[in-house]
Coordinates of C-alpha atoms in Angstrom, one line a residue:
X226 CA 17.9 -8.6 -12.1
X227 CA 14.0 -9.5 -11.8
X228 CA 13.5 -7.1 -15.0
X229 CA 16.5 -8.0 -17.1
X230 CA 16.0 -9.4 -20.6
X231 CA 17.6 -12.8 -19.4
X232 CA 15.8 -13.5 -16.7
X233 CA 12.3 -12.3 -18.8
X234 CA 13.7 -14.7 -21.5
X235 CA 13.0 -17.3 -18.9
X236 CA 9.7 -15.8 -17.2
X237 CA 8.3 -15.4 -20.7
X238 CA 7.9 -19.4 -22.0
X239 CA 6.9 -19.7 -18.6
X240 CA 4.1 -17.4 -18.3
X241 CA 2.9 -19.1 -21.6
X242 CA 2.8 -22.8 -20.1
X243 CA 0.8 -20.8 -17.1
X244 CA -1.7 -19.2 -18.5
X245 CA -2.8 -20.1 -22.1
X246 CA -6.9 -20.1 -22.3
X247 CA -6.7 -18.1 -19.4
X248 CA -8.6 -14.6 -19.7
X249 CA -8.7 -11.3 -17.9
X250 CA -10.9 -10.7 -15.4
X251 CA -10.1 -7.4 -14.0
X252 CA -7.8 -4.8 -14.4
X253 CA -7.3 -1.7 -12.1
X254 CA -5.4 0.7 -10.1
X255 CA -5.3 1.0 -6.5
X256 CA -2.0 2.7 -5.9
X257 CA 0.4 5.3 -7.9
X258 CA 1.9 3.4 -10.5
X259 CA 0.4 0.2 -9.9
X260 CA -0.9 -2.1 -12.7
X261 CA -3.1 -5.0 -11.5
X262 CA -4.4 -7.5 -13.5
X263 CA -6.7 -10.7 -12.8
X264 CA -6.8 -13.3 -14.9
X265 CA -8.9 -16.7 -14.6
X266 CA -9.1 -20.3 -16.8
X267 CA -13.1 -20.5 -14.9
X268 CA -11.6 -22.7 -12.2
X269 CA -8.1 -21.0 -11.2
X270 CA -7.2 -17.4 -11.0
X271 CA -3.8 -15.7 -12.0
X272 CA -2.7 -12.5 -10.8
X273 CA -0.1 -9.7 -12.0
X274 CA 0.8 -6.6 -10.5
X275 CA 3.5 -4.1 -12.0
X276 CA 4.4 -1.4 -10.2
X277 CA 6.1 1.3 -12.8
X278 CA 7.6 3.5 -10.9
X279 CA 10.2 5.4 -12.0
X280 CA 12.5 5.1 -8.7
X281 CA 12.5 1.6 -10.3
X282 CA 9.8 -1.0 -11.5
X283 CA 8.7 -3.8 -9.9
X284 CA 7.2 -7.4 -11.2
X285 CA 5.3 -9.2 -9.0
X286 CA 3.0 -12.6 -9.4
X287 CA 0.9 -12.5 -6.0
X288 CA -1.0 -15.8 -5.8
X289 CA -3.6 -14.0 -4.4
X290 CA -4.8 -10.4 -4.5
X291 CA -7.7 -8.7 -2.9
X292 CA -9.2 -5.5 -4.2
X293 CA -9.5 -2.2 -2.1
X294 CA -13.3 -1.1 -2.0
X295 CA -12.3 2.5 -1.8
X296 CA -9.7 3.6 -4.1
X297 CA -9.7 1.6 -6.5
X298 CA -9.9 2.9 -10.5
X299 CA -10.9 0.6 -13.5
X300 CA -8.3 0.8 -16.2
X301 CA -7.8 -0.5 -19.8
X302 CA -11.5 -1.8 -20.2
X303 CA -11.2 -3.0 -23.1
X304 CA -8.7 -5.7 -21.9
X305 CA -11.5 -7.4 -20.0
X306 CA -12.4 -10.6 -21.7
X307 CA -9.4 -11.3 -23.7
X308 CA -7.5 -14.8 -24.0
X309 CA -4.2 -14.9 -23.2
X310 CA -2.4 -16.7 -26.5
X311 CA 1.3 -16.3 -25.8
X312 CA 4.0 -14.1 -23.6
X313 CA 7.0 -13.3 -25.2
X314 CA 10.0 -10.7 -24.5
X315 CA 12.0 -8.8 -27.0
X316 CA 15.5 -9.4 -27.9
X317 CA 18.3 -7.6 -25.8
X318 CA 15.2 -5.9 -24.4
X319 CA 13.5 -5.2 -20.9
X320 CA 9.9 -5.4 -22.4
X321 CA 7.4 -8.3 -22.0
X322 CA 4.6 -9.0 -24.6
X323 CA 1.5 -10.6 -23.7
X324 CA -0.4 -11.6 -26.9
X325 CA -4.4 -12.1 -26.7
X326 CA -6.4 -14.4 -29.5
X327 CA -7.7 -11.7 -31.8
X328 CA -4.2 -9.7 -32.5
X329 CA -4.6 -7.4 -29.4
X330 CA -0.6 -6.7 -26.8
X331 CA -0.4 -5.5 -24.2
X332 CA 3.7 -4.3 -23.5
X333 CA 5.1 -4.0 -20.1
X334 CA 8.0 -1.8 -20.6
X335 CA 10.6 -2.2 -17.7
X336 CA 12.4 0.6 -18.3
X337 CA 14.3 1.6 -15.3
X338 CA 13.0 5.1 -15.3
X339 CA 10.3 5.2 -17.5
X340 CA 8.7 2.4 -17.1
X341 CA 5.3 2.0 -18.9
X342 CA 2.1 -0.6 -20.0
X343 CA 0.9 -0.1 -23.4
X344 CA -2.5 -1.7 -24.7
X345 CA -3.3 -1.9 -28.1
X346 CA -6.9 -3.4 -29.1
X347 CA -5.8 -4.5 -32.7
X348 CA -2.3 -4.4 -34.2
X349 CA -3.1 -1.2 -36.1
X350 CA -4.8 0.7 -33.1
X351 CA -4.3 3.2 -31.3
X352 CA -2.3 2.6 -28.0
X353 CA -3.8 3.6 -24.7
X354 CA -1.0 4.1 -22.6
X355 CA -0.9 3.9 -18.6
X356 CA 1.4 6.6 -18.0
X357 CA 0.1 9.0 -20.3
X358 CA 2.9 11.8 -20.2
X359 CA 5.2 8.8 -21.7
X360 CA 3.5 9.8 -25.4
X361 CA 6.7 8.4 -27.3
X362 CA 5.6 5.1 -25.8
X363 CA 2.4 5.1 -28.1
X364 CA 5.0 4.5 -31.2
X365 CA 6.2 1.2 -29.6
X366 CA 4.4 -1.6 -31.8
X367 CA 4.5 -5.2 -30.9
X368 CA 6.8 -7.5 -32.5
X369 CA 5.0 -10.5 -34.2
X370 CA 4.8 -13.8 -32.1
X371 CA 7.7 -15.3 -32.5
X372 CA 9.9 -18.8 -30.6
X373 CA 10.9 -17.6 -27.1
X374 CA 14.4 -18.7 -28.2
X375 CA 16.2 -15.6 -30.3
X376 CA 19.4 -16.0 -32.1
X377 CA 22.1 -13.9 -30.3
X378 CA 24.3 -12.3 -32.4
X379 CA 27.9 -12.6 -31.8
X380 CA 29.8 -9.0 -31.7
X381 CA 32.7 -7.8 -32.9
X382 CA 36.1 -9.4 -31.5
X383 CA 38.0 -5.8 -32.5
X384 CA 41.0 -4.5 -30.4
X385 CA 39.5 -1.7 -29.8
X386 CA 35.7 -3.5 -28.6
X387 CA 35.3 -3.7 -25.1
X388 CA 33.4 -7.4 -24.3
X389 CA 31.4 -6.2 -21.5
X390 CA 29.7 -3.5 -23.7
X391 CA 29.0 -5.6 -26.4
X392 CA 26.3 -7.4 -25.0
X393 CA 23.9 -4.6 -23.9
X394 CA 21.9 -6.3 -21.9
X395 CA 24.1 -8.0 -19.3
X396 CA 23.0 -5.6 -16.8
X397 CA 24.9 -5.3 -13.4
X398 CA 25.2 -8.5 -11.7
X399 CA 27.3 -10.4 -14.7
X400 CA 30.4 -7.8 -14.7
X401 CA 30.4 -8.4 -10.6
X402 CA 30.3 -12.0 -11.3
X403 CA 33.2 -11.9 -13.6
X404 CA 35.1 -9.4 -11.9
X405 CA 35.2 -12.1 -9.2
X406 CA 36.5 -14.7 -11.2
X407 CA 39.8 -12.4 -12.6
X408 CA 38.5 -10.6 -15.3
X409 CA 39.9 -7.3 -14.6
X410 CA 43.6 -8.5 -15.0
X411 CA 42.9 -11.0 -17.2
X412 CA 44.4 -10.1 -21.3
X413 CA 41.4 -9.0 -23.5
X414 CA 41.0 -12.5 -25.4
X415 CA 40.5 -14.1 -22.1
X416 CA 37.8 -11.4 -21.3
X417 CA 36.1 -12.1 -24.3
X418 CA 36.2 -16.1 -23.6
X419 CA 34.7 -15.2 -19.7
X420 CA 31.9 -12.8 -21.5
X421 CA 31.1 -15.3 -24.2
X422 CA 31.1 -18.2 -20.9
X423 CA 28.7 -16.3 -18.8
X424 CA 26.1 -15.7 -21.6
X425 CA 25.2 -19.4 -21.8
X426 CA 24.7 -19.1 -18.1
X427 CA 22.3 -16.8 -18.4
X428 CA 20.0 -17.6 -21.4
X429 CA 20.3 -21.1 -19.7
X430 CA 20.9 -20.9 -16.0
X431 CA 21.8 -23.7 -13.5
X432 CA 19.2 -22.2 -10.8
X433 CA 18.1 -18.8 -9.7
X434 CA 19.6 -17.5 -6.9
X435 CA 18.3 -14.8 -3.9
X436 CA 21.8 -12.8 -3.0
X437 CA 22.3 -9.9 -0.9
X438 CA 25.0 -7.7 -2.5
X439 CA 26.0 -3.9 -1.4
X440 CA 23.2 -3.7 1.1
X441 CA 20.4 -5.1 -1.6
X442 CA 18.2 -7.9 -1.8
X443 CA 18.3 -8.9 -5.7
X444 CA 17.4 -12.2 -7.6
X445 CA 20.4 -13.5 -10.1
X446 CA 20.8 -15.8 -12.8
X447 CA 24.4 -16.1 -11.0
X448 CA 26.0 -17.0 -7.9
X449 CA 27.6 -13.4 -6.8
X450 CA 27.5 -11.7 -2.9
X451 CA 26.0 -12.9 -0.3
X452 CA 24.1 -16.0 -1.6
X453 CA 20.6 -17.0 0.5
X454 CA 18.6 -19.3 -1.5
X455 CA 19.1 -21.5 -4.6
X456 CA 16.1 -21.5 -6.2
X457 CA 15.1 -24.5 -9.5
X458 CA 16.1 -23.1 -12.8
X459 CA 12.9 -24.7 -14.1
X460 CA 10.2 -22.5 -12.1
X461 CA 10.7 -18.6 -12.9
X462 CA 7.3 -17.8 -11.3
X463 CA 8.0 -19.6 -8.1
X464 CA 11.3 -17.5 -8.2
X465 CA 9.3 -14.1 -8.5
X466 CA 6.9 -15.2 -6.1
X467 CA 9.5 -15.9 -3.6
X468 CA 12.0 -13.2 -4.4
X469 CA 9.5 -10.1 -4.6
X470 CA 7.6 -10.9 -1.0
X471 CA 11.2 -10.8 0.8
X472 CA 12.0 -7.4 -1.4
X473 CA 9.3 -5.7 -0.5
X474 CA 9.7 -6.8 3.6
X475 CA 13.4 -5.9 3.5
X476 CA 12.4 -2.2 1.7
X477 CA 9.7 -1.7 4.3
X478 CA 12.4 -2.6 6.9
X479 CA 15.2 -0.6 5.5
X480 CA 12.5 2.8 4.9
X481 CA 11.1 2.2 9.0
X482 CA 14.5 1.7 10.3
X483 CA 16.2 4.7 8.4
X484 CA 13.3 7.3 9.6
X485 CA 14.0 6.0 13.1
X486 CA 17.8 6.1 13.4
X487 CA 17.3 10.1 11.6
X488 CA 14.3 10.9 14.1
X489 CA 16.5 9.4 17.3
X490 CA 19.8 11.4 15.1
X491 CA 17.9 14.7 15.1
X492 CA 16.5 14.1 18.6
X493 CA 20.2 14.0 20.1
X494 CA 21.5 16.8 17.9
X495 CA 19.1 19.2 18.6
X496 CA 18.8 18.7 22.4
X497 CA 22.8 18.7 22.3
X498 CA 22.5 21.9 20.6
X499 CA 19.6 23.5 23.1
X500 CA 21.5 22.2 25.9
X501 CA 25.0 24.2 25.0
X502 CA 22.7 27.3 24.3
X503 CA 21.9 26.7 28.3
X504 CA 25.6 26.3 29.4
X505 CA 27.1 28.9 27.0
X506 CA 24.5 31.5 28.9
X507 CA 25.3 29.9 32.1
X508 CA 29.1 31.1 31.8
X509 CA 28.4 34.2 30.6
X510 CA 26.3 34.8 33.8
X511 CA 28.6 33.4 36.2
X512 CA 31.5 35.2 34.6
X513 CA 29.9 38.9 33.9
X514 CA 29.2 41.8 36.5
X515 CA 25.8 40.8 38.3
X516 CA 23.4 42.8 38.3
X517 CA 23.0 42.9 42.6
X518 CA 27.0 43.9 42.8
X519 CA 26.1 46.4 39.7
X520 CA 23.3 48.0 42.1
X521 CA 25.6 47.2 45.1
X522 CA 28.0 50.0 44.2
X523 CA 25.6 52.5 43.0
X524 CA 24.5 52.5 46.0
X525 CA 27.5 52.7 47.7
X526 CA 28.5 56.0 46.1
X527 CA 25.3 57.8 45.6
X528 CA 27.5 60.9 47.2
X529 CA 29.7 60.4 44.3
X530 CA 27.2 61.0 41.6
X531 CA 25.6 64.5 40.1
X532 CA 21.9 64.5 39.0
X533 CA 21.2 64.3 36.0
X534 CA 24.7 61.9 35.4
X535 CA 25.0 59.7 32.1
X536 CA 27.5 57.6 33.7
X537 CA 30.0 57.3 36.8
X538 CA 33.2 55.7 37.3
X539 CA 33.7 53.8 41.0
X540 CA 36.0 51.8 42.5
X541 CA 35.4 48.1 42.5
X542 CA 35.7 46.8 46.1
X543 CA 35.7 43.1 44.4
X544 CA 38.5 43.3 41.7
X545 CA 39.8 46.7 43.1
X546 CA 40.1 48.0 39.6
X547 CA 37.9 51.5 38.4
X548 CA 34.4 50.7 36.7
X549 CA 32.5 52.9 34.4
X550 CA 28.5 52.5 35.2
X551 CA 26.2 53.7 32.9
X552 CA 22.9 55.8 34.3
X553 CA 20.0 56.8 32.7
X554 CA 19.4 60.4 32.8
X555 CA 16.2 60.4 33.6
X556 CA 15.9 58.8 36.5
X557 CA 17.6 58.8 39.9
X558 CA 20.1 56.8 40.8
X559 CA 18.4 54.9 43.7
X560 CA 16.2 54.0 40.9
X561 CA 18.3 52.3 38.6
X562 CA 19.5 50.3 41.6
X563 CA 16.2 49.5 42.0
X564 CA 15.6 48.3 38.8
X565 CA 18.9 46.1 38.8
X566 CA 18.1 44.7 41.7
X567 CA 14.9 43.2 40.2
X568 CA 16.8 42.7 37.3
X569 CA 18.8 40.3 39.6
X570 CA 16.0 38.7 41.1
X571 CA 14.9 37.7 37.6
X572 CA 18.0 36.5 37.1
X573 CA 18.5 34.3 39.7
X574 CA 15.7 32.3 38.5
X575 CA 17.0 32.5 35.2
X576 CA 19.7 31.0 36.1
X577 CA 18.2 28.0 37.9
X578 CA 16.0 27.7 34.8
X579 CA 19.1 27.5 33.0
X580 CA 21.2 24.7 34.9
X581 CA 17.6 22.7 34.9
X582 CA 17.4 23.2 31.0
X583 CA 21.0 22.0 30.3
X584 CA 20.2 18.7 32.7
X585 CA 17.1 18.3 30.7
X586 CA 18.3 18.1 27.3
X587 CA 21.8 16.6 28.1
X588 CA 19.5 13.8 29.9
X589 CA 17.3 13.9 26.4
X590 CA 20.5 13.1 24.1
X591 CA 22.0 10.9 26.6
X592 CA 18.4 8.2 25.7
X593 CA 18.8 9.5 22.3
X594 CA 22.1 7.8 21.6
X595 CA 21.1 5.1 24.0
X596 CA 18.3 4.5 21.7
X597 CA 20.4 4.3 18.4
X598 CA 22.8 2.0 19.8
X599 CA 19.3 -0.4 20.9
X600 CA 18.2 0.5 17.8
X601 CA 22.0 -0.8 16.0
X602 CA 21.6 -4.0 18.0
X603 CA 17.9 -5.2 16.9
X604 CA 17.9 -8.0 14.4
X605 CA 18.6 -7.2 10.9
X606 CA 15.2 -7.5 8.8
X607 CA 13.1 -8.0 11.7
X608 CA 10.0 -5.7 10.6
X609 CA 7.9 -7.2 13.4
X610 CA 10.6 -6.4 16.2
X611 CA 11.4 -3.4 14.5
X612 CA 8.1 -2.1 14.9
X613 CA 7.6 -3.9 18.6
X614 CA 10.7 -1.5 19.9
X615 CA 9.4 1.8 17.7
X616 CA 5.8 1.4 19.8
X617 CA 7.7 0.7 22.9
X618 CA 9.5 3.6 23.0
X619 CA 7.0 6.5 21.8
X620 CA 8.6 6.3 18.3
X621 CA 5.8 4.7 16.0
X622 CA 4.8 6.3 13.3
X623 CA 1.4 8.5 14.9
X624 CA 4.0 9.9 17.6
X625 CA 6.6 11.1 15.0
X626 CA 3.9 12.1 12.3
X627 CA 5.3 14.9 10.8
X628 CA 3.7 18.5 10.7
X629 CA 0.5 19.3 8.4
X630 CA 2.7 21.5 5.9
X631 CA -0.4 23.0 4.6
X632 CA -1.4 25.1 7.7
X633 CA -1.3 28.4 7.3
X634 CA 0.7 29.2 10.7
X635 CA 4.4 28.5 11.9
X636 CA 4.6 24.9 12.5
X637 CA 7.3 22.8 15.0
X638 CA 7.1 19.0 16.0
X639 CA 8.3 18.7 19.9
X640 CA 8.0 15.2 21.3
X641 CA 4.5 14.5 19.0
X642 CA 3.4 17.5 19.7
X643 CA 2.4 19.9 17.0
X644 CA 2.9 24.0 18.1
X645 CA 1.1 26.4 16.2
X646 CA 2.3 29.8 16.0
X647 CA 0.4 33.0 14.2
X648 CA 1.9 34.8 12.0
X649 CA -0.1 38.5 12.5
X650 CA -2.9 39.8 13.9
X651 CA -5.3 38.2 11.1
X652 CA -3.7 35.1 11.0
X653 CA -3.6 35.1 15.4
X654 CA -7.8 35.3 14.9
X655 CA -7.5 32.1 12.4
X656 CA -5.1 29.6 14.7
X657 CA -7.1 30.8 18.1
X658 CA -11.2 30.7 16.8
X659 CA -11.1 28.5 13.4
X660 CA -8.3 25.9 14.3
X661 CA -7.7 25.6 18.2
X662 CA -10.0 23.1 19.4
X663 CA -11.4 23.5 23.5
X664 CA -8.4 21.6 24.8
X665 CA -5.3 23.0 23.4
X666 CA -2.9 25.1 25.3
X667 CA -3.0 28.1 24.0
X668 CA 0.0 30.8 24.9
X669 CA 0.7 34.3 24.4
X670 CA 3.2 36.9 25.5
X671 CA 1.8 38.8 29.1
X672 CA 0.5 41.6 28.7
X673 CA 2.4 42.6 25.1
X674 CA 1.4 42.2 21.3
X675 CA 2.8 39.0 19.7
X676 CA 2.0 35.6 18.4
X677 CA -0.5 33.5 19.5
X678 CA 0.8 29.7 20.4
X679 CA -1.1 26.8 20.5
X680 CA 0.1 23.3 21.8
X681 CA -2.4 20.5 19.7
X682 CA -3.7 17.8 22.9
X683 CA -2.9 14.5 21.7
X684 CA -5.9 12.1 23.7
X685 CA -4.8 10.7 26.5
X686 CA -1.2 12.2 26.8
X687 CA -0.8 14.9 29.1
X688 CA 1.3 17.9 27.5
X689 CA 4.8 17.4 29.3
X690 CA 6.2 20.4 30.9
X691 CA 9.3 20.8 29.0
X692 CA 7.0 20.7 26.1
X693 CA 5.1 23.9 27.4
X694 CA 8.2 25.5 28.5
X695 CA 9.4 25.3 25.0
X696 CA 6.1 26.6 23.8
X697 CA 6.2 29.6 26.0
X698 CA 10.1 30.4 24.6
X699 CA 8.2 30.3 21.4
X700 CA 5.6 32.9 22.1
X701 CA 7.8 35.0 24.1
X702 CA 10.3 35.2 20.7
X703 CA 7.4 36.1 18.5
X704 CA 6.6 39.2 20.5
X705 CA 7.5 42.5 21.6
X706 CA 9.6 41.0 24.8
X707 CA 12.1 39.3 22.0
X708 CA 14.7 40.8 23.6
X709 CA 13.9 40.6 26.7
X710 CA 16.2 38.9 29.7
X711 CA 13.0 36.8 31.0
X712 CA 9.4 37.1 30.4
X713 CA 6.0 36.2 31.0
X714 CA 3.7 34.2 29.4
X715 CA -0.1 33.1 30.0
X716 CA -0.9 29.9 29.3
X717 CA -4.3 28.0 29.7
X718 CA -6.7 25.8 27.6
X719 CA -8.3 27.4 24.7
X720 CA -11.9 27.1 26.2
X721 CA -10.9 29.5 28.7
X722 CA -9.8 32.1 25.7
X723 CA -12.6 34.0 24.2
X724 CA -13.1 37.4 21.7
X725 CA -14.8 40.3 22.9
X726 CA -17.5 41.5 20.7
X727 CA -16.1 43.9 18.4
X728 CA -12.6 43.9 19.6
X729 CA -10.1 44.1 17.0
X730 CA -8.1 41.6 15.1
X731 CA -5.8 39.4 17.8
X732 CA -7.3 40.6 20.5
X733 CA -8.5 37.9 23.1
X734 CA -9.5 38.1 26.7
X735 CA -8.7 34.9 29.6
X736 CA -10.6 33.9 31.9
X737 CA -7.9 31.3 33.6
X738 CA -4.6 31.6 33.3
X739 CA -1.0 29.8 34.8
X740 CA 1.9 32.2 33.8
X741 CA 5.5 31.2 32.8
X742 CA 8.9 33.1 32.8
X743 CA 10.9 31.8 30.2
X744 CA 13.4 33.2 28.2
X745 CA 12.9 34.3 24.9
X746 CA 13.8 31.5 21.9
X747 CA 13.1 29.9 19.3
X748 CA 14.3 26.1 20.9
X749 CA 14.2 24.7 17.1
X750 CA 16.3 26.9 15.3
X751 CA 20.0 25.1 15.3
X752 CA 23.0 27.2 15.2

């Protein structure tokens, strides 16, 4: 309610005690839609900052302000130098008028979502505008220096009139206010006796009050919510001073404490999700026809099949029921048993890769939601613990910094890790000898064509394991062994990863390499 015409109404006579005779100093920008402006009597100084926004505009009298040296933009120069005569707001209205000796306003409009300063030199000049694609607002023209105190006009009684709508400018808090005190089931001539109660109250309130009501922080001419501080009706600025500080804490609080509770949400959901990937293959292992007891009975009834055989039916000796086996025609028996039994060896370790990923990730959303119930027991609008527990716990803003979106390569966030994955042959030569620096892992399907991987170092932290083995599922997805059970793939610091002269696009040779069997995925993908 910092912005509504009622509580302006007061701020306005009050900013005119302040600062008449004082002049501006400075005015500049050193943030999107900030306003500053400096003002100074030769032995005090005055500051204002607006921040017009149009998530919501923001009022603020900082008792002291220091400038940026970088960043910073000069704005309405020909403000500089002017005497503050009056402030004044408009009737029924969310704008505030400062009035300068020599007929030059300046308008703060505090529209809620077109908020807006205009500056006119001379009452018949142009208007320089700060938000420039707001052109209407060039055809706002002060209203002559009036009496802060403006006749109300009383509205319409009618039986048809409703009394909250017939005083535009009540805003949100009043209605709460009254609604409190019966005004829903009261008849409609006692709702217009409440209405025509609470408007004294507000162009001439007992105190300003800091509340907290649904979750917000808000400063009201009324006592409604959660009540915090009673603040003297005679001192608007000391109320803004206090009120916006605390706003702006509780904001940052609220913005720091969302990202973590969705970064420690996601964490859990998508190592839950990884996780039952790893059990659902698990059973389907455990519960299908192995690929040893597959080779097992061709072996055991080689007599049994022709040359040259598509397929063979045999008895089971496990289940005792008949199995069909299919062969490949073009090549012997004993060497499709040969084949499954490597297939089985492969899957053996696939397996125990398995059973260690599901304890991984069920371990990683087991801290997860240990985390978010710390995280639910911290104390409320505690920035400074807040960010305490976030850098104790790796989750601060440089380890959760999210991806550079403007790369041109596949990019995933794992742990505070960036992976970078090409997207063809060209773009392979880009990631691996423009963007890779010396110590970055870099990855790559054995001895197939595919994507190139690289794991960014972060100094100081060693990549984790589960890290890599999630970068190797990566590169193993984007290539030819997609579809593969298990497969191979080199891994080994970029400095040991060189082009041949003249070799074609994508092409590398390694020097050093470690190689992991992983199986092909994409771990980030959720179901």
């Amino acid at each position: 309610m910092h912005i509504n015409y009622y509580f302006l109404r007061q701020l306005a006579p009050a900013l005119t005690r302040q600062l008449a005779g004082y002049t501006v100093a400075t005015c500049f920008s050193q943030e999107k839609d900030e306003l500053v402006i400096g003002l100074t009597n030769g032995t005090q100084e005055f500051w204002l900052k607006a921040h017009l926004a149009a998530a919501g505009p923001l009022l603020a009298l900082p008792e002291t302000f220091h400038r940026a040296r970088q960043n910073s933009v000069d704005l309405l120069p020909g403000l500089l130098g002017l005497a503050v005569e009056s402030v004044q707001t408009w009737p029924q209205d969310r704008v505030l008028q400062f009035n300068f000796r020599g007929g030059a306003t300046l308008l703060f409009k505090l529209y809620s979502t077109r908020p807006n300063a205009v500056f006119r030199p001379a009452p018949d000049a142009p208007a320089e505008l700060f938000h420039q694609r707001y052109s209407p607002d060039a055809e706002l023209h002060p209203l002559a220096a009036t009496p802060a105190e403006t006749p109300v006009t009383v509205p319409s009684q009618g039986p048809e009139a409703n009394p909250l709508k017939a005083y535009p400018s009540l805003g949100d808090l009043p209605p709460v206010y009254l609604r409190a005190q019966g005004y829903n089931e009261a008849p409609l001539a006692e709702k217009w006796a409440m209405v025509q109660r609470v408007v004294p109250e507000l162009e001439q309130p007992a105190a300003f009050y800091l509340i907290r009501l649904a979750g917000r922080t808000r400063l009201s001419l009324l006592p409604v919510g959660e009540v915090e501080a009673t603040l003297p009706a005679d001192n608007p600025i000391a109320a803004l001073r206090r009120f916006v500080p605390l706003l702006q804490g509780r904001r940052a609080y609220e913005t720091e404490l969302r990202q973590v509770r969705q970064l420690l949400e996601k964490r859990a959901d998508e190592a839950s999700t990884s996780a039952a990937h790893a059990r659902r293959r698990l059973h389907a292992l455990e519960h299908e026809a192995g690929y040893r007891h597959t080779a097992d009975l061709i072996m055991a009834h080689l007599h049994h099949i022709q040359p040259g055989a598509a397929q063979v039916e045999v008895e089971d000796y496990l289940t005792g029921e008949t199995r069909t086996i299919k062969l490949k025609t073009t090549e012997t028996p004993q060497r499709t048993a040969q084949n499954l039994y490597r297939k089985a060896k492969n899957q053996q370790l696939e397996t125990r890769q398995l059973q260690e990923r599901a304890d991984r990730r069920e371990t990683e959303a087991l801290e997860a939601l240990e985390r978010l119930e710390e995280l639910a027991a911290l104390p409320a609008d505690e920035l400074r613990t807040l960010r305490t527990w976030r850098k104790q716990h790796g989750l601060d803003a440089a380890t959760v910094a999210k991806p550079t979106q403007e790369l041109p390569f596949k990019v995933f966030e794992d742990s505070g890790f960036t992976i970078l994955v090409g997207r063809n042959a060209q773009n392979n030569d880009l990631l691996t000898q423009r963007y890779a620096h010396k110590d970055d892992l870099w990855l790559h399907a054995k001895d197939v064509t595919g994507s190139h991987v690289v794991i960014r170092q972060r100094p100081g932290h060693p990549v984790p394991e589960p890290v890599q083995e999630r970068a190797a599922q990566l590169a193993a997805w984007y290539s030819r062994r997609k579809n593969d059970s298990l497969c191979p793939v080199t891994i080994t610091p970029k400095k040991f990863v060189r082009k041949p002269k003249g070799a074609v696009a994508g092409s590398v040779a390694v020097e050093r390499e470690k190689v992991l069997l992983v199986v092909p995925a994409n771990p980030f993908e959720r179901e």
